[in-house]
Amino acid sequence: MELTKENIQNLRQDYRAAQLSENDVESNPILQFKKWFADAINAQMYEPNVMTLATADSDGKPSARIVLLKDFDENGFVFYTNYESKKGQDLIENPQAALVFFWAELERQVRIEGLVTKVDAQTSSDYFHSRPIGSQIGAMASPQSSIISDRFLLEEKVKELTAEYANKEIPRPLHWGGYLIEPTFIEFWQGRSSRLHDRIVYDLVDGSWIINRLAP
């Protein structure tokens, strides 16, 4: 297809897979997320735990990137990263974040907003040591978000660390670990025909979840 303004404007899909009613959702958004996440896994989607993480610095300048959900429960949603990265710096300055899941095959989206804290050190270490050895070495070797002169230096660092920790447990770097996003707002979006999508939102008010429908 030729790449023209008109062709780009005409890229669209009419969503008809399902519908979502406030009368059918769970009273707790975590339980509702669990149902939808299970649906995404059962649909054999490619990396259903992929999510966009949006942060902002102290000046309100936003930044977004893809990360992986690694755990969730009644407390919130967990991902792991380098604390010294751009997202880590943003979260020091402004400990709030937003997540977005988009499961295209199911015509569904989930938006989550909340406050962010670090998970405890033991939880971070347990997860770190559950990762493949190459990923553990990579976390040690990469000064994430820092400028490097070329890839060769990174690859040499990996070789050095691989030799150093051959047949030994790799210690979790203190600058690497998990974050917990404690939700205060969750939206479940189900695509519908003619862009009249279903949007069911949960707002945390005085410790209780309030459910409403939003116009698409």
Short mmCIF file of C-alpha atoms in Angstrom, two decimals:
data_model
loop_
_atom_site.label_atom_id
_atom_site.label_comp_id
_atom_site.label_asym_id
_atom_site.label_seq_id
_atom_site.Cartn_x
_atom_site.Cartn_y
_atom_site.Cartn_z
CA MET A 1 0.00 0.00 0.00
CA GLU A 2 1.27 3.43 -0.91
CA LEU A 3 1.93 5.56 2.16
CA THR A 4 -0.24 8.65 1.68
CA LYS A 5 -2.10 10.92 4.07
CA GLU A 6 -5.41 9.58 2.77
CA ASN A 7 -4.38 5.95 3.24
CA ILE A 8 -3.22 6.64 6.79
CA GLN A 9 -6.48 8.40 7.61
CA ASN A 10 -8.44 5.43 6.28
CA LEU A 11 -6.68 2.88 8.50
CA ARG A 12 -9.46 1.71 10.79
CA GLN A 13 -11.11 -1.39 12.21
CA ASP A 14 -14.75 -1.80 13.22
CA TYR A 15 -14.81 -3.64 16.54
CA ARG A 16 -17.48 -6.30 16.92
CA ALA A 17 -15.96 -9.04 19.11
CA ALA A 18 -17.77 -8.40 22.41
CA GLN A 19 -19.50 -5.93 24.70
CA LEU A 20 -19.01 -4.82 28.31
CA SER A 21 -21.71 -3.84 30.78
CA GLU A 22 -21.34 -2.32 34.23
CA ASN A 23 -23.84 -4.97 35.34
CA ASP A 24 -21.51 -7.80 34.37
CA VAL A 25 -18.13 -6.67 35.73
CA GLU A 26 -16.65 -7.67 39.07
CA SER A 27 -17.07 -5.27 41.99
CA ASN A 28 -13.27 -5.29 42.45
CA PRO A 29 -11.19 -4.16 39.44
CA ILE A 30 -8.32 -6.51 40.30
CA LEU A 31 -10.68 -9.46 39.91
CA GLN A 32 -11.95 -8.01 36.65
CA PHE A 33 -8.36 -7.57 35.44
CA LYS A 34 -7.61 -11.17 36.42
CA LYS A 35 -10.48 -12.38 34.21
CA TRP A 36 -9.38 -10.31 31.24
CA PHE A 37 -5.71 -11.22 31.70
CA ALA A 38 -6.67 -14.91 31.76
CA ASP A 39 -8.65 -14.37 28.55
CA ALA A 40 -5.55 -12.84 26.92
CA ILE A 41 -3.41 -15.80 27.99
CA ASN A 42 -6.00 -18.35 26.87
CA ALA A 43 -6.22 -16.60 23.50
CA GLN A 44 -2.49 -17.39 23.17
CA MET A 45 -1.64 -13.78 22.52
CA TYR A 46 1.99 -12.84 22.01
CA GLU A 47 3.28 -11.53 25.37
CA PRO A 48 -0.07 -10.66 26.97
CA ASN A 49 1.86 -9.06 29.86
CA VAL A 50 3.26 -6.29 27.62
CA MET A 51 2.19 -2.88 28.91
CA THR A 52 2.99 0.75 28.23
CA LEU A 53 4.37 2.52 31.29
CA ALA A 54 3.99 6.31 31.34
CA THR A 55 5.86 8.47 33.85
CA ALA A 56 6.55 12.18 34.22
CA ASP A 57 9.38 14.15 35.79
CA SER A 58 9.04 16.94 38.34
CA ASP A 59 8.28 19.42 35.52
CA GLY A 60 5.46 17.24 34.23
CA LYS A 61 7.36 16.21 31.08
CA PRO A 62 5.94 12.79 30.12
CA SER A 63 7.80 9.72 28.99
CA ALA A 64 6.46 6.31 27.93
CA ARG A 65 7.90 2.92 27.09
CA ILE A 66 6.99 -0.77 26.95
CA VAL A 67 7.68 -2.92 30.02
CA LEU A 68 6.45 -6.33 31.21
CA LEU A 69 3.98 -7.04 34.00
CA LYS A 70 5.59 -9.57 36.32
CA ASP A 71 3.03 -9.86 39.12
CA PHE A 72 -0.28 -8.46 40.31
CA ASP A 73 -2.55 -8.92 43.30
CA GLU A 74 -4.83 -6.88 45.55
CA ASN A 75 -1.92 -4.52 46.26
CA GLY A 76 -1.29 -3.61 42.65
CA PHE A 77 0.87 -4.27 39.58
CA VAL A 78 4.60 -5.06 39.59
CA PHE A 79 7.36 -4.54 37.04
CA TYR A 80 11.16 -4.61 37.34
CA THR A 81 13.81 -2.27 35.99
CA ASN A 82 17.01 -0.35 36.63
CA TYR A 83 16.32 2.23 39.36
CA GLU A 84 18.85 4.59 37.72
CA SER A 85 17.06 4.56 34.35
CA LYS A 86 14.96 7.40 32.97
CA LYS A 87 11.80 5.86 34.38
CA GLY A 88 13.52 5.35 37.71
CA GLN A 89 14.56 8.99 37.85
CA ASP A 90 11.03 10.09 36.92
CA LEU A 91 9.60 7.97 39.73
CA ILE A 92 11.97 9.55 42.26
CA GLU A 93 10.77 13.01 41.23
CA ASN A 94 7.11 12.09 40.71
CA PRO A 95 6.06 8.70 42.18
CA GLN A 96 2.96 8.31 40.04
CA ALA A 97 2.51 6.33 36.84
CA ALA A 98 0.02 5.05 34.29
CA LEU A 99 -0.14 1.66 32.58
CA VAL A 100 -1.89 0.66 29.37
CA PHE A 101 -2.56 -2.89 28.16
CA PHE A 102 -3.87 -3.35 24.61
CA TRP A 103 -5.03 -6.79 23.54
CA ALA A 104 -5.85 -6.19 19.87
CA GLU A 105 -7.17 -9.67 19.10
CA LEU A 106 -9.73 -9.29 21.90
CA GLU A 107 -10.42 -5.64 21.03
CA ARG A 108 -9.69 -4.69 24.65
CA GLN A 109 -7.68 -2.08 26.50
CA VAL A 110 -7.02 -1.56 30.21
CA ARG A 111 -5.76 1.74 31.64
CA ILE A 112 -4.37 1.92 35.17
CA GLU A 113 -3.25 4.97 37.16
CA GLY A 114 -1.73 4.97 40.62
CA LEU A 115 0.99 5.66 43.12
CA VAL A 116 4.36 3.94 42.83
CA THR A 117 6.64 2.44 45.49
CA LYS A 118 9.56 0.02 45.36
CA VAL A 119 8.89 -3.59 46.25
CA ASP A 120 10.93 -4.97 49.15
CA ALA A 121 14.53 -6.05 48.54
CA GLN A 122 13.87 -9.76 49.09
CA THR A 123 11.08 -9.83 46.52
CA SER A 124 13.37 -8.10 44.01
CA SER A 125 16.19 -10.56 44.72
CA ASP A 126 13.90 -13.58 44.43
CA TYR A 127 12.67 -12.42 41.05
CA PHE A 128 16.16 -11.45 39.87
CA HIS A 129 17.47 -14.96 40.57
CA SER A 130 14.49 -16.52 38.76
CA ARG A 131 15.56 -14.81 35.51
CA PRO A 132 17.77 -16.48 32.87
CA ILE A 133 21.48 -16.06 33.57
CA GLY A 134 21.89 -13.90 30.48
CA SER A 135 19.24 -11.50 31.73
CA GLN A 136 20.91 -11.28 35.15
CA ILE A 137 24.25 -10.48 33.51
CA GLY A 138 22.57 -7.95 31.23
CA ALA A 139 21.05 -6.13 34.21
CA MET A 140 24.51 -5.84 35.77
CA ALA A 141 26.24 -4.81 32.56
CA SER A 142 23.90 -2.15 31.23
CA PRO A 143 23.91 1.42 32.61
CA GLN A 144 20.33 1.77 31.37
CA SER A 145 19.39 5.09 29.74
CA SER A 146 23.00 6.34 29.90
CA ILE A 147 24.89 7.35 26.74
CA ILE A 148 27.49 4.78 25.66
CA SER A 149 30.07 5.24 22.91
CA ASP A 150 29.31 1.98 21.12
CA ARG A 151 27.82 -1.51 21.61
CA PHE A 152 31.28 -3.14 21.81
CA LEU A 153 31.85 -1.80 25.33
CA LEU A 154 28.56 -3.32 26.48
CA GLU A 155 29.37 -6.68 24.94
CA GLU A 156 32.83 -6.68 26.54
CA LYS A 157 31.27 -5.96 29.93
CA VAL A 158 28.93 -8.91 29.46
CA LYS A 159 31.89 -11.18 28.63
CA GLU A 160 33.78 -9.93 31.69
CA LEU A 161 30.85 -10.52 34.05
CA THR A 162 30.03 -13.90 32.51
CA ALA A 163 33.57 -15.06 33.23
CA GLU A 164 33.60 -13.51 36.72
CA TYR A 165 30.37 -15.22 37.80
CA ALA A 166 30.85 -18.57 36.06
CA ASN A 167 29.44 -21.24 38.41
CA LYS A 168 28.61 -18.61 41.04
CA GLU A 169 25.39 -16.93 42.08
CA ILE A 170 25.07 -13.49 40.53
CA PRO A 171 24.24 -10.85 43.16
CA ARG A 172 21.29 -8.60 42.40
CA PRO A 173 22.60 -5.10 41.68
CA LEU A 174 21.32 -2.66 44.29
CA HIS A 175 20.25 -0.35 41.47
CA TRP A 176 17.90 -2.95 40.02
CA GLY A 177 14.55 -4.09 41.37
CA GLY A 178 10.79 -3.91 41.33
CA TYR A 179 8.15 -1.23 41.49
CA LEU A 180 4.57 -1.62 42.67
CA ILE A 181 1.85 0.53 41.13
CA GLU A 182 -0.99 0.80 43.63
CA PRO A 183 -4.04 1.67 41.51
CA THR A 184 -6.42 4.51 42.24
CA PHE A 185 -8.12 4.33 38.83
CA ILE A 186 -8.68 1.45 36.38
CA GLU A 187 -10.57 1.58 33.09
CA PHE A 188 -11.73 -1.43 31.10
CA TRP A 189 -12.32 -0.62 27.43
CA GLN A 190 -14.11 -2.95 25.04
CA GLY A 191 -14.13 -1.97 21.39
CA ARG A 192 -17.58 -1.63 19.83
CA SER A 193 -18.90 -0.91 16.37
CA SER A 194 -18.88 2.65 14.98
CA ARG A 195 -16.50 3.77 17.73
CA LEU A 196 -19.27 3.56 20.36
CA HIS A 197 -16.90 1.70 22.68
CA ASP A 198 -17.76 0.43 26.15
CA ARG A 199 -15.73 2.13 28.90
CA ILE A 200 -16.21 0.96 32.49
CA VAL A 201 -14.12 2.78 35.09
CA TYR A 202 -13.29 2.12 38.73
CA ASP A 203 -12.28 5.05 40.96
CA LEU A 204 -10.91 4.48 44.46
CA VAL A 205 -12.84 6.80 46.78
CA ASP A 206 -12.27 6.62 50.56
CA GLY A 207 -10.99 3.06 50.25
CA SER A 208 -13.89 1.77 48.14
CA TRP A 209 -14.16 1.23 44.39
CA ILE A 210 -16.83 3.25 42.61
CA ILE A 211 -17.94 1.98 39.18
CA ASN A 212 -19.11 4.25 36.36
CA ARG A 213 -19.52 4.22 32.60
CA LEU A 214 -17.75 6.80 30.45
CA ALA A 215 -18.82 8.02 27.05
CA PRO A 216 -16.52 6.72 24.29
#
